């Protein structure tokens, strides 16, 4: 009997998805359910006695639970509908190869949809009629263990055997002790047999006691207690480990890799100002690299900083990229539901409100200009640009291609932000260098910014 994995519809042309009409009868729905099964994970839970037998040699871990949170801040991501006007009908929608292109159109299992905005009817190209509640229509690509979440669960459950104290190194250690015990008991037995007045039974008993003393039966539990003591020492320093028996392997580590943002540097961004502005009567400048404070910026630049972002309001809170929230707070504008922005103070000069008509998703494939003067100082530099458009037909702007919209822009300057090092980063790096560890920094930021942070921390890129 030969088993084959299910072939999921993830490599078809774009028109296959836009022309799909779903299931029209209960028989089709039942047939699809029988083939693809429900979108759930069937993970059998072991009984208590099985867990107890596994942990008899590893005390204090029978009732241990994992309450660790994922590292980093949870940032909502904005997804877009599949707009057929941006692609050819024969474009292959391969989510395995073109991840950077198609991931902005994909919802992953296990995520929570916070908001949904109905699509413009002019770009709606699905063959399925609109739902009565104006909901979101989706095409299911994978289910169960075929999803990204399912692959992660399979890796956690079945990728490797559980690490315990009864590993190969422990067995080698016990074997070495056993060799010394056999040699010692052999010498005692040899010397004792040469004495005819000595009791043979007591002689053999002494040999057995030597072996049991050198190789104690409680050794596995003692090794587990050593791991437990290590956990207690780490917990006193607010370091928590969900895999206790991985601690002995930490002694073999000779290369330490750090992520830059949020690990070596702080999560809180600091906005220094905007550079590259033209000198005016409102903003006099002594040199082109002079920074202008956010509150002293021209109105046009403040509108760019306040309106060009992907932030959203959920349950009365502004959520999104920390970089964008920092900029919005420094220019003194508030984001309201419906993508409406208003200044902090009603008596501020300039527009009293602003609305975001259309957003273009961030694409890492598009090259962005970097201002080398501040990038070499470890700052994050973003270019600003704007364009004046007519307000007669705002709906038309939602269908204009991004390449067309981003032509003939007026340069608005470079916004300069800094992500300083954490207070304890220098001490940690110093201790690791003294212990002869090789330090490596891994980052996706600009090369000049990464070089400056690597120089400050004495690490390699």
Short mmCIF file of C-alpha atoms in Angstrom, two decimals:
data_model
loop_
_atom_site.label_atom_id
_atom_site.label_comp_id
_atom_site.label_asym_id
_atom_site.label_seq_id
_atom_site.Cartn_x
_atom_site.Cartn_y
_atom_site.Cartn_z
CA UNK A 1 0.00 0.00 0.00
CA UNK A 2 1.40 3.38 -1.05
CA UNK A 3 0.39 6.65 0.60
CA UNK A 4 0.64 10.04 -1.08
CA UNK A 5 0.32 13.46 0.48
CA UNK A 6 -2.65 15.57 -0.47
CA UNK A 7 -1.99 17.90 -3.38
CA UNK A 8 -3.20 21.32 -2.27
CA UNK A 9 -4.29 23.95 -4.86
CA UNK A 10 -1.34 26.30 -4.34
CA UNK A 11 0.30 26.40 -7.79
CA UNK A 12 -2.55 27.35 -10.15
CA UNK A 13 -2.85 30.38 -12.39
CA UNK A 14 -4.59 33.49 -11.09
CA UNK A 15 -7.73 32.93 -13.17
CA UNK A 16 -8.27 29.55 -11.45
CA UNK A 17 -8.92 31.30 -8.15
CA UNK A 18 -10.91 34.25 -9.50
CA UNK A 19 -13.23 32.01 -11.56
CA UNK A 20 -13.84 29.45 -8.82
CA UNK A 21 -17.49 29.46 -7.73
CA UNK A 22 -17.27 27.29 -4.63
CA UNK A 23 -19.58 24.35 -3.82
CA UNK A 24 -23.19 24.43 -5.00
CA UNK A 25 -24.61 21.28 -3.39
CA UNK A 26 -24.42 19.34 -0.16
CA UNK A 27 -22.94 16.36 -2.01
CA UNK A 28 -20.01 18.47 -3.26
CA UNK A 29 -19.47 19.84 0.22
CA UNK A 30 -19.47 16.35 1.77
CA UNK A 31 -17.05 15.07 -0.88
CA UNK A 32 -14.67 17.97 -0.20
CA UNK A 33 -14.92 17.39 3.55
CA UNK A 34 -14.11 13.70 3.11
CA UNK A 35 -11.03 14.53 1.05
CA UNK A 36 -9.61 17.51 2.91
CA UNK A 37 -11.00 16.76 6.40
CA UNK A 38 -11.73 19.40 9.00
CA UNK A 39 -9.21 22.15 9.63
CA UNK A 40 -8.10 20.83 13.03
CA UNK A 41 -5.10 19.11 14.62
CA UNK A 42 -5.62 15.62 16.02
CA UNK A 43 -2.99 15.52 18.78
CA UNK A 44 -3.59 12.67 21.25
CA UNK A 45 -3.09 13.72 24.86
CA UNK A 46 -1.03 11.23 26.91
CA UNK A 47 -2.48 9.92 30.15
CA UNK A 48 -1.18 11.06 33.51
CA UNK A 49 0.41 7.70 34.37
CA UNK A 50 2.41 7.72 31.14
CA UNK A 51 3.72 11.18 31.97
CA UNK A 52 4.48 10.07 35.51
CA UNK A 53 6.54 7.09 34.32
CA UNK A 54 8.48 9.31 31.91
CA UNK A 55 9.28 11.86 34.59
CA UNK A 56 10.15 9.56 37.48
CA UNK A 57 13.84 10.19 36.81
CA UNK A 58 13.22 13.90 36.21
CA UNK A 59 11.51 15.28 39.33
CA UNK A 60 9.60 18.56 39.58
CA UNK A 61 8.60 18.51 35.90
CA UNK A 62 5.42 16.42 35.99
CA UNK A 63 3.17 19.46 36.29
CA UNK A 64 5.35 21.94 34.41
CA UNK A 65 3.48 23.96 31.79
CA UNK A 66 4.78 26.32 29.13
CA UNK A 67 3.50 29.86 29.68
CA UNK A 68 6.22 31.56 27.64
CA UNK A 69 5.08 34.23 25.19
CA UNK A 70 6.51 34.68 21.72
CA UNK A 71 9.41 37.12 21.70
CA UNK A 72 8.78 40.53 20.23
CA UNK A 73 5.74 42.76 20.05
CA UNK A 74 2.59 41.58 18.29
CA UNK A 75 2.04 43.96 15.36
CA UNK A 76 -1.14 43.70 13.24
CA UNK A 77 -0.46 43.16 9.56
CA UNK A 78 -2.57 44.66 6.81
CA UNK A 79 -3.67 42.20 4.11
CA UNK A 80 -5.02 43.14 0.69
CA UNK A 81 -7.53 41.48 -1.59
CA UNK A 82 -6.24 39.78 -4.74
CA UNK A 83 -6.54 42.56 -7.32
CA UNK A 84 -6.59 41.03 -10.81
CA UNK A 85 -5.64 44.36 -12.36
CA UNK A 86 -2.14 44.05 -10.86
CA UNK A 87 -1.39 40.65 -12.41
CA UNK A 88 -1.87 38.84 -15.71
CA UNK A 89 -4.56 36.16 -15.86
CA UNK A 90 -1.92 33.49 -16.55
CA UNK A 91 0.25 34.49 -13.58
CA UNK A 92 1.07 31.42 -11.47
CA UNK A 93 0.05 32.05 -7.88
CA UNK A 94 2.75 29.88 -6.25
CA UNK A 95 2.86 30.53 -2.51
CA UNK A 96 5.90 28.27 -2.04
CA UNK A 97 8.18 30.07 -4.51
CA UNK A 98 6.80 33.63 -4.67
CA UNK A 99 6.32 34.13 -0.95
CA UNK A 100 7.33 37.81 -0.95
CA UNK A 101 4.78 38.59 -3.68
CA UNK A 102 1.73 36.62 -2.58
CA UNK A 103 1.97 36.69 1.23
CA UNK A 104 0.17 40.05 1.40
CA UNK A 105 -2.91 38.27 -0.02
CA UNK A 106 -2.79 35.21 2.29
CA UNK A 107 -4.38 34.74 5.72
CA UNK A 108 -2.52 32.17 7.81
CA UNK A 109 -4.27 29.69 10.08
CA UNK A 110 -4.29 30.61 13.75
CA UNK A 111 -4.31 34.37 13.12
CA UNK A 112 -7.13 36.67 14.16
CA UNK A 113 -8.83 39.09 11.77
CA UNK A 114 -9.19 42.43 13.57
CA UNK A 115 -10.80 44.53 10.84
CA UNK A 116 -12.25 44.06 7.38
CA UNK A 117 -12.99 46.79 4.85
CA UNK A 118 -15.23 45.95 1.90
CA UNK A 119 -13.48 46.00 -1.46
CA UNK A 120 -14.26 48.51 -4.17
CA UNK A 121 -16.79 47.07 -6.64
CA UNK A 122 -14.67 48.30 -9.54
CA UNK A 123 -11.89 45.86 -8.75
CA UNK A 124 -14.04 42.97 -7.50
CA UNK A 125 -13.46 40.11 -9.96
CA UNK A 126 -14.60 37.01 -8.09
CA UNK A 127 -17.21 34.72 -9.64
CA UNK A 128 -18.84 34.21 -6.24
CA UNK A 129 -21.72 36.61 -5.45
CA UNK A 130 -21.18 39.10 -2.67
CA UNK A 131 -22.18 37.73 0.76
CA UNK A 132 -25.22 39.43 2.32
CA UNK A 133 -23.21 40.70 5.30
CA UNK A 134 -20.50 42.20 3.04
CA UNK A 135 -17.99 39.75 4.50
CA UNK A 136 -14.67 38.63 3.11
CA UNK A 137 -14.58 35.84 0.50
CA UNK A 138 -11.55 33.56 0.77
CA UNK A 139 -10.21 30.53 -1.10
CA UNK A 140 -8.94 27.81 1.26
CA UNK A 141 -5.49 26.69 0.11
CA UNK A 142 -4.50 24.26 2.87
CA UNK A 143 -6.01 22.64 5.94
CA UNK A 144 -4.84 20.80 9.06
CA UNK A 145 -1.20 19.77 9.11
CA UNK A 146 -0.76 21.09 5.57
CA UNK A 147 -0.86 24.67 6.81
CA UNK A 148 2.12 26.64 8.10
CA UNK A 149 0.79 26.26 11.64
CA UNK A 150 0.36 22.50 11.06
CA UNK A 151 3.93 22.12 9.81
CA UNK A 152 5.15 23.87 12.94
CA UNK A 153 3.11 21.54 15.15
CA UNK A 154 4.46 18.49 13.32
CA UNK A 155 8.02 19.75 13.76
CA UNK A 156 7.50 20.25 17.50
CA UNK A 157 5.89 16.85 18.02
CA UNK A 158 7.87 14.51 15.79
CA UNK A 159 11.12 16.16 14.66
CA UNK A 160 13.37 14.86 17.45
CA UNK A 161 13.29 12.59 20.46
CA UNK A 162 12.76 14.06 23.87
CA UNK A 163 16.02 14.94 25.56
CA UNK A 164 16.40 13.43 29.05
CA UNK A 165 19.13 12.83 31.56
CA UNK A 166 19.60 9.29 30.19
CA UNK A 167 21.54 10.43 27.16
CA UNK A 168 24.70 9.05 25.60
CA UNK A 169 27.07 11.18 27.68
CA UNK A 170 25.47 9.95 30.89
CA UNK A 171 25.87 6.36 29.77
CA UNK A 172 29.55 6.95 28.93
CA UNK A 173 30.06 8.54 32.34
CA UNK A 174 28.47 5.54 34.07
CA UNK A 175 30.56 3.18 31.94
CA UNK A 176 33.78 4.92 33.03
CA UNK A 177 32.73 4.67 36.68
CA UNK A 178 31.90 1.00 36.17
CA UNK A 179 35.38 0.32 34.77
CA UNK A 180 37.03 1.89 37.83
CA UNK A 181 34.66 -0.05 40.11
CA UNK A 182 35.46 -3.36 38.40
CA UNK A 183 39.20 -2.70 38.63
CA UNK A 184 38.94 -1.78 42.34
CA UNK A 185 36.73 -4.76 43.23
CA UNK A 186 38.96 -7.06 41.18
CA UNK A 187 42.03 -5.99 43.14
CA UNK A 188 40.18 -6.46 46.46
CA UNK A 189 38.98 -9.89 45.35
CA UNK A 190 42.48 -10.89 44.20
CA UNK A 191 44.08 -9.81 47.49
CA UNK A 192 41.31 -11.39 49.57
CA UNK A 193 41.48 -14.81 47.91
CA UNK A 194 45.17 -15.01 48.79
CA UNK A 195 44.20 -14.90 52.49
CA UNK A 196 42.81 -18.38 53.44
CA UNK A 197 41.47 -17.12 56.78
CA UNK A 198 39.18 -14.54 55.19
CA UNK A 199 35.44 -15.23 54.83
CA UNK A 200 34.66 -15.71 51.13
CA UNK A 201 31.05 -14.53 51.46
CA UNK A 202 32.08 -11.26 53.11
CA UNK A 203 34.76 -10.83 50.46
CA UNK A 204 32.21 -11.02 47.63
CA UNK A 205 29.90 -8.73 49.60
CA UNK A 206 32.65 -6.10 49.86
CA UNK A 207 33.24 -6.31 46.10
CA UNK A 208 29.53 -5.76 45.43
CA UNK A 209 29.48 -2.81 47.83
CA UNK A 210 32.42 -1.24 45.98
CA UNK A 211 30.58 -1.48 42.66
CA UNK A 212 27.31 -0.09 44.05
CA UNK A 213 29.14 2.72 45.84
CA UNK A 214 31.01 3.87 42.74
CA UNK A 215 27.98 3.50 40.44
CA UNK A 216 25.01 4.62 42.57
CA UNK A 217 21.53 3.64 41.32
CA UNK A 218 20.24 7.14 42.04
CA UNK A 219 22.65 8.71 39.52
CA UNK A 220 19.94 9.52 36.91
CA UNK A 221 17.95 11.35 39.57
CA UNK A 222 21.06 13.23 40.68
CA UNK A 223 21.64 14.34 37.11
CA UNK A 224 18.04 15.54 36.96
CA UNK A 225 18.55 17.43 40.21
CA UNK A 226 21.59 19.11 38.69
CA UNK A 227 19.39 20.39 35.87
CA UNK A 228 16.79 21.49 38.43
CA UNK A 229 19.40 23.48 40.36
CA UNK A 230 20.46 25.12 37.10
CA UNK A 231 16.85 26.12 36.45
CA UNK A 232 16.58 27.63 39.93
CA UNK A 233 19.76 29.63 39.41
CA UNK A 234 18.51 30.92 36.07
CA UNK A 235 15.07 31.78 37.43
CA UNK A 236 16.68 33.96 40.11
CA UNK A 237 18.08 36.03 37.23
CA UNK A 238 14.66 36.15 35.51
CA UNK A 239 15.78 33.66 32.86
CA UNK A 240 13.20 30.97 32.12
CA UNK A 241 13.72 27.78 30.12
CA UNK A 242 10.94 25.63 28.64
CA UNK A 243 13.33 22.80 27.68
CA UNK A 244 15.19 22.02 30.95
CA UNK A 245 17.40 19.26 29.59
CA UNK A 246 18.73 21.58 26.90
CA UNK A 247 20.68 23.42 29.59
CA UNK A 248 23.67 21.00 29.57
CA UNK A 249 24.04 21.60 25.83
CA UNK A 250 24.53 25.32 26.47
CA UNK A 251 28.02 24.54 27.74
CA UNK A 252 29.03 23.53 24.20
CA UNK A 253 27.97 26.81 22.58
CA UNK A 254 30.87 28.74 21.02
CA UNK A 255 28.97 31.00 18.57
CA UNK A 256 26.23 33.39 19.72
CA UNK A 257 23.97 35.01 17.10
CA UNK A 258 21.92 38.10 17.99
CA UNK A 259 19.06 39.80 16.22
CA UNK A 260 19.57 43.55 16.15
CA UNK A 261 16.15 45.17 16.50
CA UNK A 262 14.59 44.49 19.88
CA UNK A 263 17.51 42.34 21.11
CA UNK A 264 20.68 44.42 20.99
CA UNK A 265 18.77 47.66 20.51
CA UNK A 266 15.75 48.98 22.35
CA UNK A 267 12.18 48.51 21.15
CA UNK A 268 11.48 52.22 21.66
CA UNK A 269 12.38 54.38 18.65
CA UNK A 270 13.43 58.01 19.01
CA UNK A 271 12.64 60.51 16.28
CA UNK A 272 15.43 63.09 15.89
CA UNK A 273 13.78 65.14 13.15
CA UNK A 274 13.77 65.63 9.38
CA UNK A 275 16.88 66.41 7.31
CA UNK A 276 17.32 67.52 3.71
CA UNK A 277 14.71 70.32 3.75
CA UNK A 278 15.13 73.38 1.58
CA UNK A 279 15.83 76.59 3.48
CA UNK A 280 12.77 78.85 3.77
CA UNK A 281 11.71 81.82 5.83
CA UNK A 282 9.83 79.43 8.11
CA UNK A 283 12.66 76.90 8.43
CA UNK A 284 16.09 78.55 8.06
CA UNK A 285 18.89 76.00 7.64
CA UNK A 286 22.64 76.37 8.03
CA UNK A 287 23.56 73.13 6.19
CA UNK A 288 21.67 70.40 4.29
CA UNK A 289 22.19 67.79 7.01
CA UNK A 290 20.69 69.96 9.75
CA UNK A 291 17.81 68.29 11.59
CA UNK A 292 14.47 70.07 11.97
CA UNK A 293 12.33 69.17 15.00
CA UNK A 294 8.95 67.53 14.25
CA UNK A 295 7.02 70.47 15.73
CA UNK A 296 8.88 72.99 13.50
CA UNK A 297 8.30 71.18 10.20
CA UNK A 298 6.40 72.74 7.30
CA UNK A 299 2.73 71.78 7.06
CA UNK A 300 3.26 69.71 3.91
CA UNK A 301 5.90 67.54 5.61
CA UNK A 302 3.75 67.12 8.73
CA UNK A 303 0.88 65.89 6.54
CA UNK A 304 3.17 63.29 4.96
CA UNK A 305 4.34 62.00 8.33
CA UNK A 306 0.81 61.96 9.76
CA UNK A 307 -0.93 60.33 6.80
CA UNK A 308 1.58 57.91 5.26
CA UNK A 309 1.42 54.79 7.45
CA UNK A 310 -0.40 51.47 7.94
CA UNK A 311 -1.67 52.08 11.48
CA UNK A 312 -5.19 51.08 12.52
CA UNK A 313 -7.53 51.72 15.44
CA UNK A 314 -8.73 48.56 17.23
CA UNK A 315 -10.80 48.83 20.41
CA UNK A 316 -9.83 52.46 20.80
CA UNK A 317 -6.07 51.78 20.59
CA UNK A 318 -3.69 52.65 17.75
CA UNK A 319 -1.89 49.47 16.64
CA UNK A 320 0.85 48.94 14.08
CA UNK A 321 4.55 49.31 13.44
CA UNK A 322 6.37 51.00 16.38
CA UNK A 323 8.24 53.17 13.88
CA UNK A 324 4.98 54.58 12.53
CA UNK A 325 3.42 55.06 15.96
CA UNK A 326 6.53 56.99 17.06
CA UNK A 327 6.34 59.32 14.05
CA UNK A 328 2.60 59.92 14.52
CA UNK A 329 3.06 60.81 18.19
CA UNK A 330 5.93 63.23 17.44
CA UNK A 331 4.01 65.19 14.78
CA UNK A 332 1.10 65.62 17.26
CA UNK A 333 -1.69 64.04 15.20
CA UNK A 334 -4.37 61.55 16.32
CA UNK A 335 -5.72 58.61 14.33
CA UNK A 336 -9.49 58.06 14.58
CA UNK A 337 -11.66 55.16 13.33
CA UNK A 338 -12.26 55.24 9.58
CA UNK A 339 -8.65 56.29 8.81
CA UNK A 340 -9.40 59.89 9.82
CA UNK A 341 -6.57 61.97 11.30
CA UNK A 342 -6.92 65.14 13.34
CA UNK A 343 -4.25 67.30 15.04
CA UNK A 344 -3.79 67.25 18.81
CA UNK A 345 -4.81 70.89 19.13
CA UNK A 346 -7.86 72.24 17.30
CA UNK A 347 -6.30 75.73 17.09
CA UNK A 348 -3.17 74.44 15.27
CA UNK A 349 -2.47 76.11 11.89
CA UNK A 350 -3.10 74.12 8.72
CA UNK A 351 -5.75 71.49 7.91
CA UNK A 352 -8.13 70.51 10.72
CA UNK A 353 -8.56 66.90 9.56
CA UNK A 354 -7.26 64.44 6.98
CA UNK A 355 -8.50 61.07 5.64
CA UNK A 356 -6.47 58.22 4.14
CA UNK A 357 -8.07 57.33 0.79
CA UNK A 358 -5.93 54.35 -0.24
CA UNK A 359 -2.89 52.48 1.10
CA UNK A 360 -0.22 50.69 -0.90
CA UNK A 361 1.29 47.70 0.89
CA UNK A 362 4.95 47.90 1.85
CA UNK A 363 7.15 45.98 -0.58
CA UNK A 364 10.71 45.08 0.37
CA UNK A 365 11.50 44.52 -3.31
CA UNK A 366 11.24 48.26 -4.06
CA UNK A 367 14.56 50.04 -3.60
CA UNK A 368 14.48 52.94 -1.19
CA UNK A 369 16.98 55.82 -1.07
CA UNK A 370 19.04 56.08 2.12
CA UNK A 371 20.73 59.19 3.42
CA UNK A 372 24.26 57.97 4.11
CA UNK A 373 25.24 60.73 6.55
CA UNK A 374 22.79 59.57 9.23
CA UNK A 375 22.68 55.93 8.17
CA UNK A 376 26.40 55.66 8.97
CA UNK A 377 25.56 56.87 12.49
CA UNK A 378 23.21 53.96 13.03
CA UNK A 379 19.99 55.89 12.37
CA UNK A 380 17.02 54.64 10.40
CA UNK A 381 16.41 57.04 7.50
CA UNK A 382 13.24 57.20 5.40
CA UNK A 383 12.62 59.40 2.36
CA UNK A 384 9.47 61.55 2.24
CA UNK A 385 7.54 62.57 -0.87
CA UNK A 386 4.13 64.01 -1.74
CA UNK A 387 1.92 64.79 -4.72
CA UNK A 388 -1.06 67.14 -5.12
CA UNK A 389 -4.18 65.53 -6.64
CA UNK A 390 -7.70 66.65 -7.40
CA UNK A 391 -10.38 65.80 -4.86
CA UNK A 392 -13.22 65.50 -7.39
CA UNK A 393 -13.12 61.70 -7.73
CA UNK A 394 -11.48 60.07 -4.71
CA UNK A 395 -12.71 56.58 -5.62
CA UNK A 396 -10.65 56.69 -8.82
CA UNK A 397 -7.42 56.83 -6.83
CA UNK A 398 -8.09 53.35 -5.39
CA UNK A 399 -7.66 51.78 -8.83
CA UNK A 400 -4.54 53.67 -9.93
CA UNK A 401 -1.37 51.56 -10.02
CA UNK A 402 1.30 52.33 -7.47
CA UNK A 403 3.94 52.99 -10.14
CA UNK A 404 1.70 55.69 -11.65
CA UNK A 405 0.88 57.25 -8.30
CA UNK A 406 4.54 57.50 -7.27
CA UNK A 407 5.64 59.58 -10.29
CA UNK A 408 6.49 63.30 -10.17
CA UNK A 409 6.68 63.36 -6.38
CA UNK A 410 7.84 66.43 -4.48
CA UNK A 411 10.72 65.61 -2.13
CA UNK A 412 9.81 66.29 1.49
CA UNK A 413 13.08 65.44 3.25
CA UNK A 414 14.51 62.52 5.20
CA UNK A 415 12.96 61.53 8.52
CA UNK A 416 15.69 60.37 10.92
CA UNK A 417 14.93 57.91 13.71
CA UNK A 418 17.25 56.18 16.13
CA UNK A 419 16.96 52.87 17.95
CA UNK A 420 19.49 53.10 20.82
CA UNK A 421 21.24 50.14 22.40
CA UNK A 422 19.72 48.55 25.47
CA UNK A 423 21.43 49.55 28.74
CA UNK A 424 22.78 46.05 29.41
CA UNK A 425 23.88 45.24 25.84
CA UNK A 426 27.47 46.44 26.29
CA UNK A 427 27.99 44.41 29.49
CA UNK A 428 26.56 41.22 27.96
CA UNK A 429 28.73 41.55 24.86
CA UNK A 430 31.80 42.21 27.04
CA UNK A 431 31.22 39.07 29.13
CA UNK A 432 30.70 36.92 26.03
CA UNK A 433 33.89 38.28 24.47
CA UNK A 434 35.84 37.48 27.63
CA UNK A 435 34.51 33.90 27.54
CA UNK A 436 35.92 33.50 23.98
CA UNK A 437 32.52 33.29 22.31
CA UNK A 438 32.23 34.27 18.67
CA UNK A 439 29.53 36.95 18.36
CA UNK A 440 27.43 37.42 15.21
CA UNK A 441 24.67 39.96 14.51
CA UNK A 442 21.88 39.04 12.08
CA UNK A 443 19.70 41.86 10.73
CA UNK A 444 17.71 42.90 7.71
CA UNK A 445 18.27 46.63 8.19
CA UNK A 446 20.38 48.86 6.02
CA UNK A 447 24.04 47.79 5.83
CA UNK A 448 25.36 51.14 7.09
CA UNK A 449 23.05 51.07 10.12
CA UNK A 450 24.04 47.49 10.88
CA UNK A 451 27.75 48.34 10.63
CA UNK A 452 27.38 51.15 13.16
CA UNK A 453 25.61 48.89 15.69
CA UNK A 454 28.19 46.14 15.11
CA UNK A 455 30.98 48.64 15.77
CA UNK A 456 29.36 49.78 19.04
CA UNK A 457 28.88 46.20 20.26
CA UNK A 458 32.09 44.73 18.80
CA UNK A 459 30.23 41.99 16.91
CA UNK A 460 30.40 40.57 13.42
CA UNK A 461 27.70 40.92 10.76
#
